[in-house]
């Protein structure tokens, strides 16, 4: 055999190594881009998404996790996936603590007796029979509570009075939800009798308190915890400002009563070439109980189902599977999302791209992504398709996958964030006013158009978006 000179051999090896290590860019074929544009335009004038959320909120209504309506919602989702023609419909079991709300009542006893409108928070303990009466101690922030002398809190009702402001991206909810989740836990460790907060909401004039979950993980550590409506929080703050001792009687009948077995409900449009590779979208099926769960998150379920339906109805199935998930019990701790990620973590490399819709039904205005560098060009192709319907691509911001699918993203799934206009979202979030009338059918259709277009393009991409175990561990994405 003729041998190459050593210098030429070294050069040849370096070239071979360089060729092998040069990653091939992910691209989306022109035909797929054209079909995605057609999907987008069809979706913009299609009312399937609105019909789905109308059906869910009318036929099932509020869907508190573990309630009888939770089971009805699950059966509704199975039937709806089948009626829409999905190729495969199935469930995956999810277990979680069963918390029940039965009643709540509060009133100022002194110095100025009057009732207060409030709502118990998820995983709150109940008060003793007949309620509890204690003096109120007010804090202007979570930080002030954390720095307080425990002796000033022990045996009292802690009240954290911090007001959320409205923003298009809803970022002030980071503050509000932290007070709601961490505040009761901190107060309990200090020996407080109970915890109240100004609702994590932006409605200033509605006497409708916002519920939500606390951070209690063990019922033995829980204390009674509730949220005041903004007008009632204003009133309590004015009373406290008089400088006289303020006492409240709090009567909450609620608590954990056992364990419940629910399920994620899944529908698939089976891929033609690579059925084991999936583009995953979804929303969470459960809701809080005061309203009918229209914007949180009936809309998300409807957007994903309708997008999947439009892709299903194309003349030919996509190359990869489009998987739509209606997640169980997001509201009280991402139970469905965590169970799904635990079950499918070993398969994360087969997840092409994913995101969940869980921020209402206003127009999507921003897209961001966490993908490998070689897939940025494909993301830019997607961005060009959705730009004409009002979506701007933020190339510097990571994508987190939405609430439940943030758990798969944490395992290494490439993810998008598709951000709706949340300017008024926290007026209605977790309240009795989360009802169907808050959804504009045309705005919902724009959401469906974005989800259908991106899902199809990802399914048709030549190459992947970088999903791999631990691939995006340090991208800083939050949902």
Short mmCIF file of C-alpha atoms in Angstrom, two decimals:
data_model
loop_
_atom_site.label_atom_id
_atom_site.label_comp_id
_atom_site.label_asym_id
_atom_site.label_seq_id
_atom_site.Cartn_x
_atom_site.Cartn_y
_atom_site.Cartn_z
CA UNK A 1 0.00 0.00 0.00
CA UNK A 2 1.34 3.42 -0.89
CA UNK A 3 1.96 5.52 2.21
CA UNK A 4 1.35 9.28 2.40
CA UNK A 5 4.11 11.55 3.69
CA UNK A 6 3.63 12.29 7.40
CA UNK A 7 2.90 16.00 6.78
CA UNK A 8 0.25 15.19 4.18
CA UNK A 9 -1.22 12.50 6.42
CA UNK A 10 -1.51 14.96 9.31
CA UNK A 11 -3.18 17.52 7.08
CA UNK A 12 -5.64 14.92 5.79
CA UNK A 13 -6.51 13.84 9.32
CA UNK A 14 -7.13 17.43 10.43
CA UNK A 15 -9.38 18.03 7.46
CA UNK A 16 -11.30 14.83 8.19
CA UNK A 17 -11.72 15.75 11.84
CA UNK A 18 -12.78 19.26 10.91
CA UNK A 19 -15.36 17.98 8.45
CA UNK A 20 -16.75 15.51 10.99
CA UNK A 21 -16.98 18.11 13.75
CA UNK A 22 -18.54 20.84 11.62
CA UNK A 23 -22.19 20.62 12.59
CA UNK A 24 -24.71 20.77 9.78
CA UNK A 25 -27.16 23.69 10.14
CA UNK A 26 -30.80 22.79 10.72
CA UNK A 27 -32.99 24.15 7.95
CA UNK A 28 -36.64 24.04 6.95
CA UNK A 29 -37.37 23.15 3.30
CA UNK A 30 -39.08 25.72 1.12
CA UNK A 31 -42.10 23.46 0.62
CA UNK A 32 -42.60 23.22 4.39
CA UNK A 33 -42.34 26.99 4.74
CA UNK A 34 -45.03 27.43 2.08
CA UNK A 35 -47.33 24.93 3.82
CA UNK A 36 -46.76 26.68 7.15
CA UNK A 37 -47.78 29.99 5.57
CA UNK A 38 -50.96 28.33 4.33
CA UNK A 39 -51.61 26.90 7.80
CA UNK A 40 -51.08 30.34 9.31
CA UNK A 41 -53.53 31.98 6.93
CA UNK A 42 -56.12 29.24 7.36
CA UNK A 43 -55.89 29.43 11.14
CA UNK A 44 -56.37 33.19 11.20
CA UNK A 45 -59.91 32.78 9.89
CA UNK A 46 -60.68 29.48 11.65
CA UNK A 47 -62.77 29.27 14.82
CA UNK A 48 -61.87 25.74 15.95
CA UNK A 49 -59.87 27.01 18.91
CA UNK A 50 -62.74 29.15 20.18
CA UNK A 51 -65.22 26.29 19.74
CA UNK A 52 -62.96 24.05 21.84
CA UNK A 53 -62.58 26.48 24.75
CA UNK A 54 -66.29 27.30 24.59
CA UNK A 55 -67.03 23.58 24.85
CA UNK A 56 -64.69 23.05 27.78
CA UNK A 57 -65.85 26.01 29.84
CA UNK A 58 -69.53 25.35 29.14
CA UNK A 59 -69.71 21.56 29.42
CA UNK A 60 -67.23 21.16 32.29
CA UNK A 61 -66.71 24.61 33.83
CA UNK A 62 -64.19 25.08 36.65
CA UNK A 63 -61.78 22.16 37.01
CA UNK A 64 -60.12 22.21 40.42
CA UNK A 65 -57.55 19.41 40.51
CA UNK A 66 -58.97 16.33 42.20
CA UNK A 67 -62.58 17.54 42.12
CA UNK A 68 -65.40 15.69 40.37
CA UNK A 69 -65.03 18.26 37.56
CA UNK A 70 -61.39 17.21 37.17
CA UNK A 71 -62.57 13.74 36.14
CA UNK A 72 -65.21 15.23 33.84
CA UNK A 73 -62.57 17.41 32.24
CA UNK A 74 -60.37 14.40 31.62
CA UNK A 75 -63.18 12.53 29.90
CA UNK A 76 -64.00 15.66 27.91
CA UNK A 77 -60.39 15.90 26.68
CA UNK A 78 -60.29 12.24 25.61
CA UNK A 79 -63.55 12.63 23.71
CA UNK A 80 -62.49 15.94 22.14
CA UNK A 81 -59.17 14.58 20.88
CA UNK A 82 -61.04 11.70 19.28
CA UNK A 83 -63.71 13.94 17.77
CA UNK A 84 -60.99 16.13 16.24
CA UNK A 85 -59.53 13.06 14.56
CA UNK A 86 -56.18 12.71 16.31
CA UNK A 87 -54.43 9.50 15.27
CA UNK A 88 -53.66 8.37 18.80
CA UNK A 89 -55.29 9.33 22.11
CA UNK A 90 -54.12 8.08 25.51
CA UNK A 91 -53.53 9.04 29.15
CA UNK A 92 -50.62 8.88 31.57
CA UNK A 93 -51.35 8.70 35.31
CA UNK A 94 -50.43 11.57 37.63
CA UNK A 95 -50.77 11.35 41.43
CA UNK A 96 -50.87 14.35 43.77
CA UNK A 97 -52.24 15.54 47.14
CA UNK A 98 -55.99 16.14 47.14
CA UNK A 99 -56.73 19.58 48.55
CA UNK A 100 -60.32 20.72 49.04
CA UNK A 101 -61.87 24.16 49.49
CA UNK A 102 -65.15 24.20 51.35
CA UNK A 103 -65.67 27.71 52.71
CA UNK A 104 -63.87 30.88 53.74
CA UNK A 105 -64.83 33.92 55.78
CA UNK A 106 -63.01 36.81 57.40
CA UNK A 107 -63.88 39.97 59.28
CA UNK A 108 -62.12 42.77 61.10
CA UNK A 109 -63.10 42.51 64.77
CA UNK A 110 -61.32 45.63 66.04
CA UNK A 111 -60.95 48.54 65.93
CA UNK A 112 -63.55 48.95 63.15
CA UNK A 113 -65.68 45.78 62.71
CA UNK A 114 -66.46 44.89 59.08
CA UNK A 115 -66.32 41.94 56.68
CA UNK A 116 -63.45 41.20 54.28
CA UNK A 117 -63.57 39.46 50.92
CA UNK A 118 -60.87 36.84 50.60
CA UNK A 119 -60.15 33.36 49.24
CA UNK A 120 -58.16 30.45 50.64
CA UNK A 121 -54.92 29.50 48.93
CA UNK A 122 -54.01 26.03 47.71
CA UNK A 123 -52.55 23.74 50.39
CA UNK A 124 -53.70 26.17 53.07
CA UNK A 125 -54.59 24.55 56.37
CA UNK A 126 -58.03 25.13 57.78
CA UNK A 127 -58.63 27.15 60.91
CA UNK A 128 -59.90 25.50 64.11
CA UNK A 129 -63.64 24.94 64.17
CA UNK A 130 -65.26 28.32 64.76
CA UNK A 131 -62.28 30.13 63.30
CA UNK A 132 -59.33 31.92 64.87
CA UNK A 133 -58.97 35.52 66.02
CA UNK A 134 -55.59 37.19 66.20
CA UNK A 135 -53.86 40.53 65.87
CA UNK A 136 -52.58 41.56 62.46
CA UNK A 137 -48.98 42.52 61.73
CA UNK A 138 -48.42 44.21 58.35
CA UNK A 139 -45.34 44.02 56.11
CA UNK A 140 -44.84 45.98 52.92
CA UNK A 141 -42.82 43.26 51.19
CA UNK A 142 -41.61 39.68 51.40
CA UNK A 143 -38.13 40.98 52.18
CA UNK A 144 -39.47 42.92 55.17
CA UNK A 145 -41.13 39.76 56.49
CA UNK A 146 -37.94 37.76 56.07
CA UNK A 147 -36.00 40.35 58.08
CA UNK A 148 -38.59 40.60 60.87
CA UNK A 149 -37.99 39.51 64.45
CA UNK A 150 -39.90 36.21 64.85
CA UNK A 151 -41.15 37.46 68.21
CA UNK A 152 -43.09 40.20 66.39
CA UNK A 153 -44.88 37.57 64.30
CA UNK A 154 -45.51 34.69 66.70
CA UNK A 155 -49.20 34.04 67.27
CA UNK A 156 -50.28 36.81 64.88
CA UNK A 157 -51.83 37.02 61.43
CA UNK A 158 -49.11 38.09 59.02
CA UNK A 159 -50.31 40.43 56.26
CA UNK A 160 -47.99 41.19 53.31
CA UNK A 161 -49.22 44.27 51.46
CA UNK A 162 -47.36 44.52 48.13
CA UNK A 163 -49.19 45.63 45.01
CA UNK A 164 -48.56 44.13 41.55
CA UNK A 165 -48.24 46.49 38.59
CA UNK A 166 -49.37 45.67 35.05
CA UNK A 167 -46.87 44.96 32.28
CA UNK A 168 -47.21 43.55 28.79
CA UNK A 169 -45.01 40.57 29.67
CA UNK A 170 -46.56 40.18 33.14
CA UNK A 171 -43.17 40.15 34.84
CA UNK A 172 -44.43 41.61 38.14
CA UNK A 173 -46.12 38.27 38.80
CA UNK A 174 -42.67 37.05 39.79
CA UNK A 175 -42.99 39.24 42.88
CA UNK A 176 -46.65 38.48 43.51
CA UNK A 177 -46.34 34.72 43.19
CA UNK A 178 -43.24 34.67 45.41
CA UNK A 179 -45.20 36.37 48.20
CA UNK A 180 -48.06 33.89 47.77
CA UNK A 181 -45.87 30.77 47.71
CA UNK A 182 -43.00 31.65 50.04
CA UNK A 183 -44.75 34.08 52.37
CA UNK A 184 -46.95 31.52 54.17
CA UNK A 185 -43.99 29.17 54.61
CA UNK A 186 -41.83 31.90 56.12
CA UNK A 187 -44.65 33.08 58.39
CA UNK A 188 -45.33 29.52 59.57
CA UNK A 189 -41.67 29.00 60.49
CA UNK A 190 -41.82 32.19 62.55
CA UNK A 191 -44.81 30.88 64.48
CA UNK A 192 -47.54 32.99 62.84
CA UNK A 193 -51.15 31.97 63.41
CA UNK A 194 -52.14 32.64 59.79
CA UNK A 195 -51.11 34.47 56.63
CA UNK A 196 -52.82 37.03 54.40
CA UNK A 197 -51.59 38.78 51.29
CA UNK A 198 -52.85 41.42 48.93
CA UNK A 199 -53.94 39.36 45.91
CA UNK A 200 -51.34 38.68 43.24
CA UNK A 201 -53.40 40.58 40.68
CA UNK A 202 -53.61 43.92 38.88
CA UNK A 203 -57.34 44.68 39.08
CA UNK A 204 -57.74 47.74 41.27
CA UNK A 205 -61.51 48.07 41.50
CA UNK A 206 -62.87 44.53 41.56
CA UNK A 207 -63.69 42.92 44.88
CA UNK A 208 -62.63 39.52 43.55
CA UNK A 209 -59.65 37.96 45.33
CA UNK A 210 -57.06 35.90 43.43
CA UNK A 211 -56.38 32.39 44.66
CA UNK A 212 -53.25 30.35 43.90
CA UNK A 213 -50.96 27.80 45.47
CA UNK A 214 -48.75 28.18 48.53
CA UNK A 215 -45.35 26.60 49.00
CA UNK A 216 -46.40 24.21 51.74
CA UNK A 217 -45.03 20.74 50.98
CA UNK A 218 -46.10 18.96 54.18
CA UNK A 219 -49.57 19.54 55.63
CA UNK A 220 -48.09 19.32 59.13
CA UNK A 221 -46.23 22.57 58.42
CA UNK A 222 -49.17 24.47 56.93
CA UNK A 223 -51.05 27.36 58.51
CA UNK A 224 -54.25 29.03 57.28
CA UNK A 225 -53.41 31.23 54.28
CA UNK A 226 -55.64 33.43 52.12
CA UNK A 227 -55.62 36.33 49.65
CA UNK A 228 -57.58 39.56 50.02
CA UNK A 229 -59.09 41.32 47.02
CA UNK A 230 -57.30 44.57 46.20
CA UNK A 231 -60.09 46.83 47.56
CA UNK A 232 -60.20 44.80 50.78
CA UNK A 233 -56.42 44.96 51.05
CA UNK A 234 -56.68 48.74 50.65
CA UNK A 235 -59.26 48.85 53.42
CA UNK A 236 -57.20 46.71 55.78
CA UNK A 237 -54.13 48.89 55.13
CA UNK A 238 -56.12 52.01 55.96
CA UNK A 239 -57.32 50.47 59.20
CA UNK A 240 -53.77 49.44 60.15
CA UNK A 241 -52.58 52.99 59.41
CA UNK A 242 -54.67 54.31 62.31
CA UNK A 243 -52.01 52.86 64.59
CA UNK A 244 -54.44 50.94 66.77
CA UNK A 245 -54.23 47.16 67.30
CA UNK A 246 -56.12 45.41 64.50
CA UNK A 247 -57.70 42.00 65.07
CA UNK A 248 -59.19 39.73 62.42
CA UNK A 249 -61.33 36.65 62.74
CA UNK A 250 -60.44 34.14 60.04
CA UNK A 251 -62.51 31.04 59.32
CA UNK A 252 -61.20 28.75 56.56
CA UNK A 253 -62.63 25.29 55.97
CA UNK A 254 -60.12 23.65 53.62
CA UNK A 255 -57.17 21.27 53.57
CA UNK A 256 -55.54 18.14 52.19
CA UNK A 257 -57.76 15.07 52.53
CA UNK A 258 -55.73 12.35 50.80
CA UNK A 259 -54.14 11.51 47.46
CA UNK A 260 -55.74 11.70 44.03
CA UNK A 261 -54.90 9.87 40.81
CA UNK A 262 -55.44 12.04 37.76
CA UNK A 263 -53.87 11.90 34.32
CA UNK A 264 -52.28 13.85 31.50
CA UNK A 265 -54.40 13.45 28.36
CA UNK A 266 -52.44 13.18 25.12
CA UNK A 267 -53.39 13.31 21.46
CA UNK A 268 -51.00 12.71 18.57
CA UNK A 269 -50.81 13.37 14.85
CA UNK A 270 -48.47 10.55 13.91
CA UNK A 271 -45.35 11.41 11.95
CA UNK A 272 -45.00 9.89 8.49
CA UNK A 273 -41.22 9.42 8.42
CA UNK A 274 -40.08 9.70 12.04
CA UNK A 275 -43.04 8.83 14.27
CA UNK A 276 -40.80 8.43 17.35
CA UNK A 277 -39.56 12.05 17.05
CA UNK A 278 -42.00 14.60 18.45
CA UNK A 279 -42.89 18.24 18.42
CA UNK A 280 -44.78 18.77 21.68
CA UNK A 281 -47.31 21.51 22.50
CA UNK A 282 -50.07 21.79 25.08
CA UNK A 283 -51.84 23.55 27.91
CA UNK A 284 -53.02 22.51 31.36
CA UNK A 285 -56.47 21.04 31.76
CA UNK A 286 -57.07 21.92 35.42
CA UNK A 287 -58.12 25.36 36.64
CA UNK A 288 -58.91 27.11 39.87
CA UNK A 289 -62.49 26.89 41.01
CA UNK A 290 -63.92 30.44 41.27
CA UNK A 291 -64.18 31.03 37.50
CA UNK A 292 -64.48 28.63 34.57
CA UNK A 293 -60.78 28.49 33.71
CA UNK A 294 -61.16 30.11 30.30
CA UNK A 295 -57.90 32.06 30.06
CA UNK A 296 -56.11 29.85 32.59
CA UNK A 297 -55.84 27.53 30.89
CA UNK A 298 -58.75 26.43 28.75
CA UNK A 299 -57.34 28.71 26.07
CA UNK A 300 -54.00 26.91 26.11
CA UNK A 301 -55.60 23.51 25.68
CA UNK A 302 -57.76 24.88 22.86
CA UNK A 303 -54.83 26.54 21.06
CA UNK A 304 -52.78 23.34 21.07
CA UNK A 305 -55.70 21.08 20.11
CA UNK A 306 -56.74 23.37 17.27
CA UNK A 307 -53.19 23.65 15.95
CA UNK A 308 -52.87 19.87 15.98
CA UNK A 309 -56.23 19.54 14.22
CA UNK A 310 -55.15 21.88 11.40
CA UNK A 311 -51.94 19.91 10.88
CA UNK A 312 -53.91 16.65 10.96
CA UNK A 313 -56.18 17.94 8.20
CA UNK A 314 -53.34 18.60 5.75
CA UNK A 315 -53.26 16.29 2.70
CA UNK A 316 -50.20 14.52 4.12
CA UNK A 317 -49.04 13.81 7.66
CA UNK A 318 -45.96 15.72 8.86
CA UNK A 319 -42.58 13.97 8.93
CA UNK A 320 -42.48 13.93 12.73
CA UNK A 321 -45.24 13.39 15.29
CA UNK A 322 -47.05 16.43 16.67
CA UNK A 323 -47.99 15.63 20.27
CA UNK A 324 -50.58 17.69 22.14
CA UNK A 325 -50.75 17.34 25.94
CA UNK A 326 -53.54 18.49 28.24
CA UNK A 327 -51.60 18.49 31.51
CA UNK A 328 -53.02 17.53 34.89
CA UNK A 329 -52.81 19.76 37.97
CA UNK A 330 -50.46 22.52 36.92
CA UNK A 331 -52.02 24.95 39.36
CA UNK A 332 -50.94 23.26 42.58
CA UNK A 333 -47.38 22.44 41.69
CA UNK A 334 -46.79 21.41 38.05
CA UNK A 335 -47.71 17.84 38.95
CA UNK A 336 -48.60 16.85 35.38
CA UNK A 337 -45.52 18.50 33.89
CA UNK A 338 -43.18 17.00 36.46
CA UNK A 339 -44.66 13.51 36.07
CA UNK A 340 -44.37 13.77 32.29
CA UNK A 341 -40.74 14.91 32.43
CA UNK A 342 -39.80 12.17 34.88
CA UNK A 343 -41.42 9.54 32.70
CA UNK A 344 -39.88 10.74 29.43
CA UNK A 345 -36.50 12.12 30.53
CA UNK A 346 -34.60 9.25 28.90
CA UNK A 347 -36.26 10.08 25.56
CA UNK A 348 -35.47 13.80 25.60
CA UNK A 349 -33.26 13.60 22.48
CA UNK A 350 -36.35 12.55 20.50
CA UNK A 351 -38.16 15.77 21.43
CA UNK A 352 -37.63 18.05 18.45
CA UNK A 353 -39.02 21.28 19.95
CA UNK A 354 -41.77 22.19 22.39
CA UNK A 355 -43.73 24.83 24.25
CA UNK A 356 -46.94 25.20 26.26
CA UNK A 357 -49.52 27.98 26.11
CA UNK A 358 -50.36 29.17 29.63
CA UNK A 359 -50.64 32.96 29.61
CA UNK A 360 -54.15 33.65 28.39
CA UNK A 361 -55.55 34.26 24.92
CA UNK A 362 -54.39 37.70 23.86
CA UNK A 363 -52.20 37.98 20.76
CA UNK A 364 -48.74 36.45 20.81
CA UNK A 365 -46.27 39.31 20.34
CA UNK A 366 -42.88 37.78 21.11
CA UNK A 367 -41.03 34.57 20.32
CA UNK A 368 -37.77 33.41 21.88
CA UNK A 369 -35.92 30.10 21.73
CA UNK A 370 -33.43 27.86 23.46
CA UNK A 371 -31.91 25.77 20.68
CA UNK A 372 -28.45 24.74 19.56
CA UNK A 373 -26.53 27.41 17.60
CA UNK A 374 -26.84 25.46 14.36
CA UNK A 375 -30.65 25.66 14.60
CA UNK A 376 -30.87 29.44 14.89
CA UNK A 377 -31.35 29.72 11.15
CA UNK A 378 -34.40 27.46 11.32
CA UNK A 379 -35.80 29.55 14.17
CA UNK A 380 -35.33 32.63 12.00
CA UNK A 381 -37.29 30.87 9.25
CA UNK A 382 -40.13 30.27 11.72
CA UNK A 383 -39.90 33.90 12.84
CA UNK A 384 -40.36 35.14 9.27
CA UNK A 385 -43.56 33.10 8.91
CA UNK A 386 -45.15 34.43 12.11
CA UNK A 387 -43.87 38.01 11.80
CA UNK A 388 -46.73 39.11 9.48
CA UNK A 389 -49.26 38.29 12.22
CA UNK A 390 -47.53 40.41 14.85
CA UNK A 391 -44.85 38.20 16.42
CA UNK A 392 -41.36 39.62 16.93
CA UNK A 393 -38.37 37.33 17.41
CA UNK A 394 -36.09 38.12 20.37
CA UNK A 395 -32.86 36.29 19.51
CA UNK A 396 -31.17 37.22 22.80
CA UNK A 397 -33.85 35.91 25.15
CA UNK A 398 -33.99 32.17 25.97
CA UNK A 399 -37.13 30.12 25.54
CA UNK A 400 -38.46 28.20 28.50
CA UNK A 401 -41.20 25.98 27.10
CA UNK A 402 -44.08 27.33 29.17
CA UNK A 403 -45.11 26.17 32.63
CA UNK A 404 -45.46 22.37 32.39
CA UNK A 405 -43.03 21.89 29.51
CA UNK A 406 -40.41 23.88 31.41
CA UNK A 407 -39.89 20.54 33.15
CA UNK A 408 -38.95 18.80 29.89
CA UNK A 409 -36.81 21.79 28.97
CA UNK A 410 -34.94 21.32 32.24
CA UNK A 411 -34.22 17.76 31.12
CA UNK A 412 -32.71 19.08 27.87
CA UNK A 413 -35.61 19.65 25.45
CA UNK A 414 -35.15 22.49 22.95
CA UNK A 415 -37.88 25.01 23.67
CA UNK A 416 -39.69 28.12 22.53
CA UNK A 417 -41.45 30.79 24.53
CA UNK A 418 -44.43 32.33 22.74
CA UNK A 419 -45.50 35.30 24.86
CA UNK A 420 -49.04 36.62 24.74
CA UNK A 421 -49.96 40.21 25.61
CA UNK A 422 -50.46 39.93 29.35
CA UNK A 423 -51.38 43.55 30.06
CA UNK A 424 -54.76 42.66 31.58
CA UNK A 425 -54.14 38.94 32.23
CA UNK A 426 -53.65 39.42 35.97
CA UNK A 427 -56.93 41.32 36.24
CA UNK A 428 -58.69 37.97 35.85
CA UNK A 429 -56.07 35.31 36.68
CA UNK A 430 -57.19 32.88 39.43
CA UNK A 431 -60.45 34.77 40.05
CA UNK A 432 -64.17 34.35 39.55
CA UNK A 433 -63.78 36.60 36.50
CA UNK A 434 -61.77 34.04 34.53
CA UNK A 435 -64.64 33.34 32.16
CA UNK A 436 -65.18 32.87 28.42
CA UNK A 437 -66.15 36.49 27.75
CA UNK A 438 -62.49 37.46 28.33
CA UNK A 439 -61.47 35.64 25.13
CA UNK A 440 -61.55 37.39 21.76
CA UNK A 441 -62.04 34.72 19.05
CA UNK A 442 -59.82 36.59 16.56
CA UNK A 443 -56.98 36.92 19.05
CA UNK A 444 -57.30 33.26 19.94
CA UNK A 445 -57.12 32.39 16.24
CA UNK A 446 -53.82 34.28 15.97
CA UNK A 447 -52.44 32.05 18.76
CA UNK A 448 -53.56 28.95 16.88
CA UNK A 449 -51.91 30.26 13.72
CA UNK A 450 -48.57 30.69 15.49
CA UNK A 451 -48.72 27.25 17.11
CA UNK A 452 -49.76 25.49 13.91
CA UNK A 453 -47.09 27.18 11.80
CA UNK A 454 -44.18 26.62 14.18
CA UNK A 455 -45.19 23.03 15.00
CA UNK A 456 -45.40 22.06 11.35
CA UNK A 457 -42.12 23.70 10.45
CA UNK A 458 -40.32 22.02 13.36
CA UNK A 459 -41.81 18.67 12.32
CA UNK A 460 -40.52 19.14 8.76
CA UNK A 461 -37.07 20.49 9.62
CA UNK A 462 -34.00 18.91 8.11
CA UNK A 463 -31.98 18.40 11.25
CA UNK A 464 -32.81 18.87 14.93
CA UNK A 465 -32.93 21.76 17.40
CA UNK A 466 -30.45 20.39 19.92
CA UNK A 467 -32.48 18.40 22.43
CA UNK A 468 -30.18 16.22 24.53
CA UNK A 469 -29.84 15.35 28.24
CA UNK A 470 -28.78 18.50 30.08
CA UNK A 471 -28.45 20.51 26.86
CA UNK A 472 -29.94 23.75 28.19
CA UNK A 473 -29.12 23.50 31.89
CA UNK A 474 -27.54 26.97 31.99
CA UNK A 475 -29.74 29.00 29.64
CA UNK A 476 -31.47 30.85 32.48
CA UNK A 477 -34.97 30.39 31.08
CA UNK A 478 -37.84 30.87 33.49
CA UNK A 479 -41.59 30.34 33.17
#
